[in-house]
Short mmCIF file of C-alpha atoms in Angstrom, two decimals:
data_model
loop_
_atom_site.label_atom_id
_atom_site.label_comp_id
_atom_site.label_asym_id
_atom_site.label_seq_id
_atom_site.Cartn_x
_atom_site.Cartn_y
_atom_site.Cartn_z
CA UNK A 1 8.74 25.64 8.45
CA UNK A 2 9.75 23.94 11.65
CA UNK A 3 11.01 20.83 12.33
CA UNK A 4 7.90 18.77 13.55
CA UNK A 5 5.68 20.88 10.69
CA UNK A 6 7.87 19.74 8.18
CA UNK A 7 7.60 15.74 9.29
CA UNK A 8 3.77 16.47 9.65
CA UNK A 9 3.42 17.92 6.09
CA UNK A 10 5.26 15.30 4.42
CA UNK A 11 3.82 12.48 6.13
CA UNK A 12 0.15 13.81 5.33
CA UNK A 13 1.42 14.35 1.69
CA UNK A 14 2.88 11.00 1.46
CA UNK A 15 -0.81 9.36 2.77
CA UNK A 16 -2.99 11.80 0.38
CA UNK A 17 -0.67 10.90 -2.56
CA UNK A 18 -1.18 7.19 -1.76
CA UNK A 19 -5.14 7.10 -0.92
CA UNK A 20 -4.74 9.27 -4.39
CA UNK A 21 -2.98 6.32 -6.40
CA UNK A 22 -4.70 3.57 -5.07
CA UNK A 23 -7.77 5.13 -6.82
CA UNK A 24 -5.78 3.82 -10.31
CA UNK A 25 -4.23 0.88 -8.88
CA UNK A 26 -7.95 -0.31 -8.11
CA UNK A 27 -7.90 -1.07 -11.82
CA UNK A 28 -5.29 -3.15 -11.71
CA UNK A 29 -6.41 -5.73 -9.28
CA UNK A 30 -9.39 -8.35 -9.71
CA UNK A 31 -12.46 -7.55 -7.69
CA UNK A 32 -12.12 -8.63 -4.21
CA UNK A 33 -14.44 -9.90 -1.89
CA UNK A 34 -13.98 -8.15 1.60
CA UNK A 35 -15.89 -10.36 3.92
CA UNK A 36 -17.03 -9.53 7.40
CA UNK A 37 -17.13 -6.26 8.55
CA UNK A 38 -13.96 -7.06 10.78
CA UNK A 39 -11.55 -8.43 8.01
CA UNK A 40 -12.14 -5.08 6.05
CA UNK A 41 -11.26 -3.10 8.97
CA UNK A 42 -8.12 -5.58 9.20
CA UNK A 43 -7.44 -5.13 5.55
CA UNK A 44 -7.77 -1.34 6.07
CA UNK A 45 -5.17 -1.35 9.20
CA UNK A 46 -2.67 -3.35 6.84
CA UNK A 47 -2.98 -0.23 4.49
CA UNK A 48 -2.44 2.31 6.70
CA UNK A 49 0.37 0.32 8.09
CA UNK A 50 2.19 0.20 5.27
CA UNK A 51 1.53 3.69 3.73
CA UNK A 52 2.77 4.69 6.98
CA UNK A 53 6.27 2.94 6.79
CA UNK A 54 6.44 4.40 3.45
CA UNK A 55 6.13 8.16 4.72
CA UNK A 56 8.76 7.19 7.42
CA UNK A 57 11.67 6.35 4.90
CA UNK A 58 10.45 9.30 2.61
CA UNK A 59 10.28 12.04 5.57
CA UNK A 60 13.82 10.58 6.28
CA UNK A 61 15.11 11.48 3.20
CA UNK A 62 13.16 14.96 2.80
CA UNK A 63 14.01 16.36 6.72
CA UNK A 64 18.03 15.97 5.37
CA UNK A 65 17.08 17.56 2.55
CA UNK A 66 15.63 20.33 4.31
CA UNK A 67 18.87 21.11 5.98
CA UNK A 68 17.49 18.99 9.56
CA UNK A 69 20.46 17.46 11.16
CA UNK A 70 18.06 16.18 14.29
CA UNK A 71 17.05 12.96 14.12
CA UNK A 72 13.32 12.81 12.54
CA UNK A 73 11.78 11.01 15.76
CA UNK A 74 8.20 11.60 14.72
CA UNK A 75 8.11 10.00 11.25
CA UNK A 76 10.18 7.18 12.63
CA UNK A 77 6.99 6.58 15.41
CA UNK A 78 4.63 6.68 12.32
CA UNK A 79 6.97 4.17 10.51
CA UNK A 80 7.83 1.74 13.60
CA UNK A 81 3.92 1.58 14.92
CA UNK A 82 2.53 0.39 11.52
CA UNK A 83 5.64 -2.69 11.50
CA UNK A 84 4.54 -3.44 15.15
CA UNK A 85 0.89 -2.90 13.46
CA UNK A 86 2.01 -5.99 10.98
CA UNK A 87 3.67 -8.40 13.88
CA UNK A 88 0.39 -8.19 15.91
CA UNK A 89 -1.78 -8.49 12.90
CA UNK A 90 0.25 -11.73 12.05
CA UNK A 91 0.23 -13.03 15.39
CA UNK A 92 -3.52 -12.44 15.71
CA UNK A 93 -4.83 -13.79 12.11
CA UNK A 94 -2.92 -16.93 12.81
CA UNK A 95 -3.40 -17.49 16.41
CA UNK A 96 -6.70 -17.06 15.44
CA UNK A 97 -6.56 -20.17 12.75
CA UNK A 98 -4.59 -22.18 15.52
CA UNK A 99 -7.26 -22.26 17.70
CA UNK A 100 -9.97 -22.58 15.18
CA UNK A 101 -8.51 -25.73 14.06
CA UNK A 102 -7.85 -24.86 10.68
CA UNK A 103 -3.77 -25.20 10.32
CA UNK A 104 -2.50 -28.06 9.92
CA UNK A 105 1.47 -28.13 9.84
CA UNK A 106 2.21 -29.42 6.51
CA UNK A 107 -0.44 -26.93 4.40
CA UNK A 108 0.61 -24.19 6.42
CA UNK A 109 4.30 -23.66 6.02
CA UNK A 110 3.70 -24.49 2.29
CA UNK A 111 1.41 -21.83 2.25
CA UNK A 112 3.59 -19.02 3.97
CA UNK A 113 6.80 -20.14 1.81
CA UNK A 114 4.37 -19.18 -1.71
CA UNK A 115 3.36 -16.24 0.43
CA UNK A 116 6.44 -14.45 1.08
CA UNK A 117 9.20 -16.35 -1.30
CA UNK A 118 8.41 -15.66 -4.51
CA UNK A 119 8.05 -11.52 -3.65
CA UNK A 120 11.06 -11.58 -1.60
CA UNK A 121 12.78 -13.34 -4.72
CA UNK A 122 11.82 -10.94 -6.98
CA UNK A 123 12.85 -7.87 -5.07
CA UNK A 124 16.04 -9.47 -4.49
CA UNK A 125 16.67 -9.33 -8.26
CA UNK A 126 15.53 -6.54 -8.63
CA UNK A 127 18.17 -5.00 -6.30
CA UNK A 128 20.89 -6.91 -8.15
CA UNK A 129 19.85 -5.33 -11.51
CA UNK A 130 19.85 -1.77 -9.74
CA UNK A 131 23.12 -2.59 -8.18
CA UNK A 132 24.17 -3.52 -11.16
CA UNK A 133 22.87 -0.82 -13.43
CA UNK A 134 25.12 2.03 -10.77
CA UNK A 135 28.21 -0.11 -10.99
CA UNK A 136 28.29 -1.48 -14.22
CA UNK A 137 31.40 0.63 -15.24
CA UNK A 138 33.00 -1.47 -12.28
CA UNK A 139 34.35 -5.15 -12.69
CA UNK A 140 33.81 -7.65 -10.09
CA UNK A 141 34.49 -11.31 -9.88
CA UNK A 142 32.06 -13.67 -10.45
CA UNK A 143 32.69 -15.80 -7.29
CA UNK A 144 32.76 -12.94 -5.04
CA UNK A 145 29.43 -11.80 -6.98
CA UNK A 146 27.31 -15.16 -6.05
CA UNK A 147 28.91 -15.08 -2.85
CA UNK A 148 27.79 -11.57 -2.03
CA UNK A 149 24.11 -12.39 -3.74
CA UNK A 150 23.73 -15.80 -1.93
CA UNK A 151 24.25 -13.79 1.57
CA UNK A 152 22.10 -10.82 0.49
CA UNK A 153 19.12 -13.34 -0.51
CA UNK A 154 19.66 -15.07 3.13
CA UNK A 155 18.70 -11.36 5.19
CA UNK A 156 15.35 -12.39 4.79
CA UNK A 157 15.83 -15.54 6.55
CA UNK A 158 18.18 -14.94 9.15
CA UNK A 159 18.64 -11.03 8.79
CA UNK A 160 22.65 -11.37 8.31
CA UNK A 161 23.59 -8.28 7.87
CA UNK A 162 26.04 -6.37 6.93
CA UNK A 163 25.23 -7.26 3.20
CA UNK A 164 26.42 -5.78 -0.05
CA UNK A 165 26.56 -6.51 -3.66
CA UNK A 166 29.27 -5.02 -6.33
CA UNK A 167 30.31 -2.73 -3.84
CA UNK A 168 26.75 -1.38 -2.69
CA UNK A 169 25.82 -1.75 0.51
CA UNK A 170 22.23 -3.86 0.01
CA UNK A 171 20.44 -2.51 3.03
CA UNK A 172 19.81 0.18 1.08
CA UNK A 173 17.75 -1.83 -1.29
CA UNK A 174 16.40 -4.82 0.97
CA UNK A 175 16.66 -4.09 4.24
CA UNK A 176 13.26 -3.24 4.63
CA UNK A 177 13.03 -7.40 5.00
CA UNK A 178 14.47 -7.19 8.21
CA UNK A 179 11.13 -8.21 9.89
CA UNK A 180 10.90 -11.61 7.93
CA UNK A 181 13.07 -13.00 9.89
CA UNK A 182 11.14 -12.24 12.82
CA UNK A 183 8.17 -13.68 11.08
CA UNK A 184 9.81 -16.79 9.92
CA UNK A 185 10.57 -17.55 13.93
CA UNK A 186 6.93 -17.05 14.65
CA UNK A 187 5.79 -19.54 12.24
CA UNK A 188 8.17 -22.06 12.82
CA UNK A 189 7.13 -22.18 16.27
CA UNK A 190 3.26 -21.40 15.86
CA UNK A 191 2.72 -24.94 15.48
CA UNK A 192 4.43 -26.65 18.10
CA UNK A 193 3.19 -23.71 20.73
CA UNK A 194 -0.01 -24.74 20.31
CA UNK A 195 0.07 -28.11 20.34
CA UNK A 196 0.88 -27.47 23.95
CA UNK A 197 -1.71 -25.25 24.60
CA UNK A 198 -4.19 -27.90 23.63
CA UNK A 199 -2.88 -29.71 26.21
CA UNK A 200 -4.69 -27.59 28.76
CA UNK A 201 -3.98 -27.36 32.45
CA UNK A 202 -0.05 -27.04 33.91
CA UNK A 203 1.16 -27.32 29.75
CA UNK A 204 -0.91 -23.62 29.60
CA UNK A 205 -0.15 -22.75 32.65
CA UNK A 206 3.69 -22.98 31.80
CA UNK A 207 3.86 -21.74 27.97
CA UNK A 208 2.21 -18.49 29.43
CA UNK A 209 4.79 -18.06 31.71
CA UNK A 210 7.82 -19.47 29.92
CA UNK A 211 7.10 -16.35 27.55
CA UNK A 212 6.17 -13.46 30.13
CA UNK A 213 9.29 -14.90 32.11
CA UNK A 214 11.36 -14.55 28.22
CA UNK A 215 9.77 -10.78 27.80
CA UNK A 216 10.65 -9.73 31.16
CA UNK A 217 14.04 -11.39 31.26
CA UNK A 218 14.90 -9.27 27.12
CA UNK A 219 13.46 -6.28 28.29
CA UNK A 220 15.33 -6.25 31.36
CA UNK A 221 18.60 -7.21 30.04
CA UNK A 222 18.32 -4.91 27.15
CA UNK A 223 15.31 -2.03 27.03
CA UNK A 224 15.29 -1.64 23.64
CA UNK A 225 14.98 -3.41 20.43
CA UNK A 226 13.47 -6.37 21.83
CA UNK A 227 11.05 -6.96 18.93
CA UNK A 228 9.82 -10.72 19.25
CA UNK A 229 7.35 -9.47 22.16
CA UNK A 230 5.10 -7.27 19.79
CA UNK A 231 3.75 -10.58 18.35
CA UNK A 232 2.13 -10.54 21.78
CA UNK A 233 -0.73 -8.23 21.23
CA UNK A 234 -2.02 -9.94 17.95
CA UNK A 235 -2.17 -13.72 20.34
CA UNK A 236 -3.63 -12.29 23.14
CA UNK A 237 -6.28 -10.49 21.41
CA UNK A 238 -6.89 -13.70 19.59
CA UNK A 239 -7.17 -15.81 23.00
CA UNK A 240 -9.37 -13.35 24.39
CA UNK A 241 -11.79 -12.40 21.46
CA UNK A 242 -14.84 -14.44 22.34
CA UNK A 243 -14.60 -13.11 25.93
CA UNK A 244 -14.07 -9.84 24.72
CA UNK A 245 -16.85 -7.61 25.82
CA UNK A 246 -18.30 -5.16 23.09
CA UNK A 247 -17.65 -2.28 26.21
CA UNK A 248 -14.02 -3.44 26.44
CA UNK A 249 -13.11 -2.45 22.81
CA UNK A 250 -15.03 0.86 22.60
CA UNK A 251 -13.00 1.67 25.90
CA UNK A 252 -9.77 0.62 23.96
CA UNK A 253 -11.00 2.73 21.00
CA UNK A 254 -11.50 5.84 22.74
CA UNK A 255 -7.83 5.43 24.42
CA UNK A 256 -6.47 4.67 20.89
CA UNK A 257 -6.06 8.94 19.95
CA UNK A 258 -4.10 8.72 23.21
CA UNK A 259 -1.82 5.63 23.30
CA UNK A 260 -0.74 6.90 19.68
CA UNK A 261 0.20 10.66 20.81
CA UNK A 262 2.24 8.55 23.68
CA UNK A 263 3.88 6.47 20.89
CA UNK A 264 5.07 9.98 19.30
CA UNK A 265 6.42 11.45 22.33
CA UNK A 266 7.63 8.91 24.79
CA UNK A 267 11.11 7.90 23.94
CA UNK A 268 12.14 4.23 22.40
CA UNK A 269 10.61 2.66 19.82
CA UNK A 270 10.83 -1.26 20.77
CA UNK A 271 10.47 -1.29 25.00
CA UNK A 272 7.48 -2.35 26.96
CA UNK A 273 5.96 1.26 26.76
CA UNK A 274 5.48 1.01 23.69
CA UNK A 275 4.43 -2.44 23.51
CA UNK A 276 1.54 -1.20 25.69
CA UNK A 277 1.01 1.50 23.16
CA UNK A 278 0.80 -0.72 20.71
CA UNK A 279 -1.31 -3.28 22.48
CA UNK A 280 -4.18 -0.79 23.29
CA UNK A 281 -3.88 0.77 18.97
CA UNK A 282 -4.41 -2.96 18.11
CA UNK A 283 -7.19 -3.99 20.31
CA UNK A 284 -8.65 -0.24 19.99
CA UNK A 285 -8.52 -0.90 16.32
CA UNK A 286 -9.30 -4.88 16.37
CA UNK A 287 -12.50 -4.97 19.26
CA UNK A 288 -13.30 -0.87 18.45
CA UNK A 289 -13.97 -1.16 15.16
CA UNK A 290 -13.13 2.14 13.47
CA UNK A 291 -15.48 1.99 10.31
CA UNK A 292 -13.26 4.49 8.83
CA UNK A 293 -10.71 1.58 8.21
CA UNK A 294 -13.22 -0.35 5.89
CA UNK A 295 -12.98 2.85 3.00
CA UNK A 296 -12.57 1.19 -0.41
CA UNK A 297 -9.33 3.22 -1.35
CA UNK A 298 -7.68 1.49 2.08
CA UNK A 299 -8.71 -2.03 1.05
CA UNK A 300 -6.98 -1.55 -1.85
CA UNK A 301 -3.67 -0.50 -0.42
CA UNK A 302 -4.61 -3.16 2.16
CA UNK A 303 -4.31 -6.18 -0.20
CA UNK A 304 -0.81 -4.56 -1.91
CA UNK A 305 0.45 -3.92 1.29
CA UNK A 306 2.95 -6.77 1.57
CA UNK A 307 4.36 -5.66 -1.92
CA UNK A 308 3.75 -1.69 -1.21
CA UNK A 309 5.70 -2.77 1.56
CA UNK A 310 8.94 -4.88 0.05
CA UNK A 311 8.69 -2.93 -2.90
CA UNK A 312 9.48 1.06 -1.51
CA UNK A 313 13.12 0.35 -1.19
CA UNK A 314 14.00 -0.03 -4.47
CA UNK A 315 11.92 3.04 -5.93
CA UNK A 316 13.52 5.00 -3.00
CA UNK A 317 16.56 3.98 -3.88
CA UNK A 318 16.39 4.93 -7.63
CA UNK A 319 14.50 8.10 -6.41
CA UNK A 320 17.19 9.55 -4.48
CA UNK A 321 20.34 8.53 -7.01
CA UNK A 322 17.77 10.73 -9.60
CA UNK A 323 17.01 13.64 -6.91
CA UNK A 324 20.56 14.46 -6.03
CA UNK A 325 21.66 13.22 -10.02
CA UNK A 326 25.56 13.90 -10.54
CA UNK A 327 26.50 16.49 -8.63
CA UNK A 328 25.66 15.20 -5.30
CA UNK A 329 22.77 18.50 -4.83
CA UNK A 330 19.06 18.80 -5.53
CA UNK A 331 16.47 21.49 -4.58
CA UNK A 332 13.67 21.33 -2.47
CA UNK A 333 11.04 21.97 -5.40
CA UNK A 334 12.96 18.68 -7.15
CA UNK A 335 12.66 16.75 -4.06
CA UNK A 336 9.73 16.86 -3.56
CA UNK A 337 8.08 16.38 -7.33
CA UNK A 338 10.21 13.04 -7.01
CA UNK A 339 9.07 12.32 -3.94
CA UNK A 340 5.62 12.49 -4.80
CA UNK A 341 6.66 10.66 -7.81
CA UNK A 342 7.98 7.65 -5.87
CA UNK A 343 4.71 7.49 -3.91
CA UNK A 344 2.58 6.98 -6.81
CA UNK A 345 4.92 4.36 -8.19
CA UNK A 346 5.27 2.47 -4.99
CA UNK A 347 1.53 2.31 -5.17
CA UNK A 348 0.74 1.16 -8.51
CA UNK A 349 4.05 -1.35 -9.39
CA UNK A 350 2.36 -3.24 -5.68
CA UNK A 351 -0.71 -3.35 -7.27
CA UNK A 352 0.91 -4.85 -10.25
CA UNK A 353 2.83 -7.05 -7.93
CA UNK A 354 0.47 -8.12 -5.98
CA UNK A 355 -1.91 -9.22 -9.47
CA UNK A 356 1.33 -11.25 -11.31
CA UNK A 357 3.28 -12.51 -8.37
CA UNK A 358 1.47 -12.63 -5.33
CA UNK A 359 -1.87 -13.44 -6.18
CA UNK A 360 -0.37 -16.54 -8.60
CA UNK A 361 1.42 -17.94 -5.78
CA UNK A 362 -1.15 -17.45 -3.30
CA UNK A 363 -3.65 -19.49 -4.70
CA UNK A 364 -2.75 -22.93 -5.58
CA UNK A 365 -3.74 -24.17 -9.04
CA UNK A 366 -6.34 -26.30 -9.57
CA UNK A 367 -5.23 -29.54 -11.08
CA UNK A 368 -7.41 -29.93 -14.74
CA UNK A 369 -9.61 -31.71 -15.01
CA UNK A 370 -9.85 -35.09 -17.54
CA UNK A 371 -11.53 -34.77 -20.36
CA UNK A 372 -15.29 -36.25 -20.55
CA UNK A 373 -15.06 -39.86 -22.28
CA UNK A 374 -16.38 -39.70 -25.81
CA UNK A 375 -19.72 -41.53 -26.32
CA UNK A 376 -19.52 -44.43 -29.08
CA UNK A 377 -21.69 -42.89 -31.87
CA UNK A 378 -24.00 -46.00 -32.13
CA UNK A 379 -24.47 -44.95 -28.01
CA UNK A 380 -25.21 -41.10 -28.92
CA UNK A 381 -27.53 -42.35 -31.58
CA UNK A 382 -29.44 -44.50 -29.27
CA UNK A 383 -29.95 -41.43 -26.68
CA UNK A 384 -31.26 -39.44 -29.76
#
């Protein structure tokens, strides 16, 4: 099997496996209403998104396994385009908000700390038990320890990396939060970015160009891995999508097929090719359409996606300590059972992830309510 076959097979495997699983991780979540035809194509994007980071970090694993020394380029496209997927779908549903009117500051940054927290939280001690479990043999002060877990529960603030806990280097377990930190900045400045832009006239004049002036300036001084610019997308299509003729995102649509082959092949992952790429996916996707996206099996991995998401390191991580066991070596055959193994996990512990922690953070409780006075009984008797 050749190189680019390989990454193709697994990557197909890794999506059938998880379309497959979210058939029994439907069970596990509440019934959900989907809303406008739009939102479930939204919802649907978010689970291909994240199915498709997934098969990047597995195809990673499995190409080395294969004997591959290249890098695998192709998987890493699939993996990459569904994150820049999530920054423009963040941008968008929020920008969106902003301009409806509906965010106010206070209510909002409440809301995205019992978003993202209590997940992040969890994962992050859930890596410290797995670091744990591999180096429990191993003694390590306790200072050093909190030290170590303090900084490691930070990278999803401020991404300060290197990190590492009892000796294990906690990338490996969390470092798929890397992109918090990029959303964090976003929201903190949401708000006061569009309290300009209400302002109308030279204020929106100037906050347009103060941040085309920004992505120019990044992408000249440094063509790649400028990643605050694929927010972009996900505002403009938000500022444009009353004016947004039905014409424009069939057009957008039919160059979707295209702009992704371009995202496979064209070198760099985070320059302003691709941020073109990506622009004309999202608004193919967003003003397009695709009723494809709105399949019930996708709006189920759509709504675990943020745990589907956090959650994959860890089962990697425990996958591959079991695949190449003591003796450093594994087979293909026991690859890829475990592999296929992982995907199915990954699935269902979001689902249950999403149900117990997400879902119970997400929605405030209700305060209860007082209990209804107690007539006098010469009253009740009267009403008889």
């Amino acid at each position: 099997m050749s190189f680019t076959t390989s990454q193709i097979a697994t990557i197909a495997v890794v999506f059938a496996l998880a379309i497959g699983a979210a058939s029994l991780s439907r069970l596990l979540l509440p019934n959900r209403q989907t809303g406008r035809s739009r939102d479930r194509i939204l919802e649907g994007l978010r689970g291909v998104a994240a199915v498709g980071v997934v098969a990047c970090h597995l195809n990673q694993h499995m190409v080395a396994i294969l004997g591959f020394t290249e890098p695998p380029l192709l998987g890493n496209h699939v993996g990459i385009l569904g994150v820049q997927m999530f920054f423009a779908l963040t941008a968008y549903l929020f920008t969106r908000k902003a301009l409806a009117g509906e965010i106010e500051a206070g209510e909002f940054y409440i809301g995205r700390i019992r978003r993202i927290v209590p997940l992040y939280t969890f994962v992050c001690l859930a890596g410290f038990a797995i670091a744990w479990f591999y180096t429990r043999q191993q003694t390590f002060p306790l200072g050093a320890m909190l030290s170590d877990a303090m900084n490691t529960y930070l990278y999803g603030f401020a991404k300060n990396d290197p990190i590492e806990f009892r000796g294990i280097n906690m990338l490996t377990l969390i470092g798929i939060a890397w992109t918090l930190s990029y959303e964090w900045i976003f929201y903190i400045l949401l708000i006061p970015a569009f309290s300009l832009w209400r302002q109308r006239g030279l204020w929106r004049w100037s906050l347009s160009g103060v941040v085309v002036v920004l992505a120019c300036r990044d992408f000249m001084l440094q063509s790649e891995q400028i990643i605050w610019p694929f927010f972009l997308p996900g505002v403009a299509a938000a500022l444009l999508e009353e004016k947004m003729p039905r014409r424009i995102g069939l057009l957008a649509l039919c160059l979707t097929p295209i702009a992704i082959w371009l995202v496979f092949w064209l070198p760099g992952f985070w320059n302003p090719t691709k941020l073109l790429m990506a622009s004309i996916v999202f608004f193919g996707i967003l003003f397009g359409r695709p009723r494809w996206l709105e399949g019930r099996l996708l709006q189920v991995l759509g709504a675990s996606s943020f745990s589907i998401y956090l959650l994959q390191y860890l089962v990697i991580f425990v996958a591959a300590r079991v695949t190449y066991g003591t003796i450093g070596q594994t087979t293909v055959n026991r690859a890829i059972a475990i592999g296929s193994i992982s995907v199915v996990l990954i699935v269902l512990l979001a689902a249950l992830s999403y149900r117990f922690i997400e879902q119970r953070w997400m929605t405030p409780r209700s305060p209860s309510p007082a209990p209804a006075p107690i007539p006098a009984p010469g009253l009740t008797a009267a009403r008889g």
